[in-house]
Amino acid sequence: MSEFKKDIFVGALLIAGIWNFISGLFVISTVLFAATSMFSNMSIPKQLNS
């Protein structure tokens, strides 16, 4: 996945998590925030090695 597509995906997960948190769906928002954190941290080792 290219960096641009990954940034769009992480942004969409973050916005969905915030929307679900505001709506009161705390379990779903927690899962979305965890997925956002996981996908945003996956790109860091690639940047450090290059």
mmCIF file of C-alpha atoms in Angstrom:
data_model
loop_
_atom_site.group_PDB
_atom_site.id
_atom_site.type_symbol
_atom_site.label_atom_id
_atom_site.label_comp_id
_atom_site.label_asym_id
_atom_site.label_seq_id
_atom_site.Cartn_x
_atom_site.Cartn_y
_atom_site.Cartn_z
ATOM 1 C CA MET A 1 0.000 0.000 0.000
ATOM 2 C CA SER A 2 1.419 3.385 -0.925
ATOM 3 C CA GLU A 3 1.970 6.034 1.715
ATOM 4 C CA PHE A 4 -0.826 8.228 0.344
ATOM 5 C CA LYS A 5 -3.363 5.391 0.453
ATOM 6 C CA LYS A 6 -2.228 4.469 3.966
ATOM 7 C CA ASP A 7 -2.651 8.087 5.110
ATOM 8 C CA ILE A 8 -6.161 8.198 3.642
ATOM 9 C CA PHE A 9 -7.026 4.883 5.344
ATOM 10 C CA VAL A 10 -5.696 6.014 8.736
ATOM 11 C CA GLY A 11 -7.548 9.327 8.433
ATOM 12 C CA ALA A 12 -10.796 7.566 7.571
ATOM 13 C CA LEU A 13 -10.423 5.238 10.566
ATOM 14 C CA LEU A 14 -9.739 8.203 12.839
ATOM 15 C CA ILE A 15 -12.764 10.153 11.627
ATOM 16 C CA ALA A 16 -14.962 7.055 11.956
ATOM 17 C CA GLY A 17 -13.671 6.501 15.497
ATOM 18 C CA ILE A 18 -14.403 10.085 16.501
ATOM 19 C CA TRP A 19 -17.878 9.886 14.945
ATOM 20 C CA ASN A 20 -18.684 6.663 16.797
ATOM 21 C CA PHE A 21 -17.364 8.124 20.064
ATOM 22 C CA ILE A 22 -19.649 11.139 19.698
ATOM 23 C CA SER A 23 -22.557 8.828 18.855
ATOM 24 C CA GLY A 24 -22.013 6.852 22.043
ATOM 25 C CA LEU A 25 -20.741 3.640 20.448
ATOM 26 C CA PHE A 26 -17.727 3.376 22.732
ATOM 27 C CA VAL A 27 -16.782 -0.239 21.982
ATOM 28 C CA ILE A 28 -16.709 0.335 18.221
ATOM 29 C CA SER A 29 -14.802 3.595 18.617
ATOM 30 C CA THR A 30 -12.209 1.840 20.800
ATOM 31 C CA VAL A 31 -11.668 -0.793 18.111
ATOM 32 C CA LEU A 32 -11.338 1.886 15.433
ATOM 33 C CA PHE A 33 -8.847 3.888 17.508
ATOM 34 C CA ALA A 34 -6.804 0.718 18.085
ATOM 35 C CA ALA A 35 -6.797 -0.030 14.353
ATOM 36 C CA THR A 36 -5.776 3.562 13.623
ATOM 37 C CA SER A 37 -2.884 3.287 16.039
ATOM 38 C CA MET A 38 -1.802 -0.044 14.601
ATOM 39 C CA PHE A 39 -1.833 1.111 10.976
ATOM 40 C CA SER A 40 -0.147 4.436 11.705
ATOM 41 C CA ASN A 41 2.679 2.735 13.607
ATOM 42 C CA MET A 42 3.252 0.072 10.955
ATOM 43 C CA SER A 43 4.940 2.569 8.636
ATOM 44 C CA ILE A 44 7.521 3.796 11.178
ATOM 45 C CA PRO A 45 9.979 0.837 10.912
ATOM 46 C CA LYS A 46 10.000 1.139 7.116
ATOM 47 C CA GLN A 47 10.999 4.794 7.389
ATOM 48 C CA LEU A 48 13.742 4.069 9.922
ATOM 49 C CA ASN A 49 15.348 1.326 7.825
ATOM 50 C CA SER A 50 15.531 3.360 4.627
#
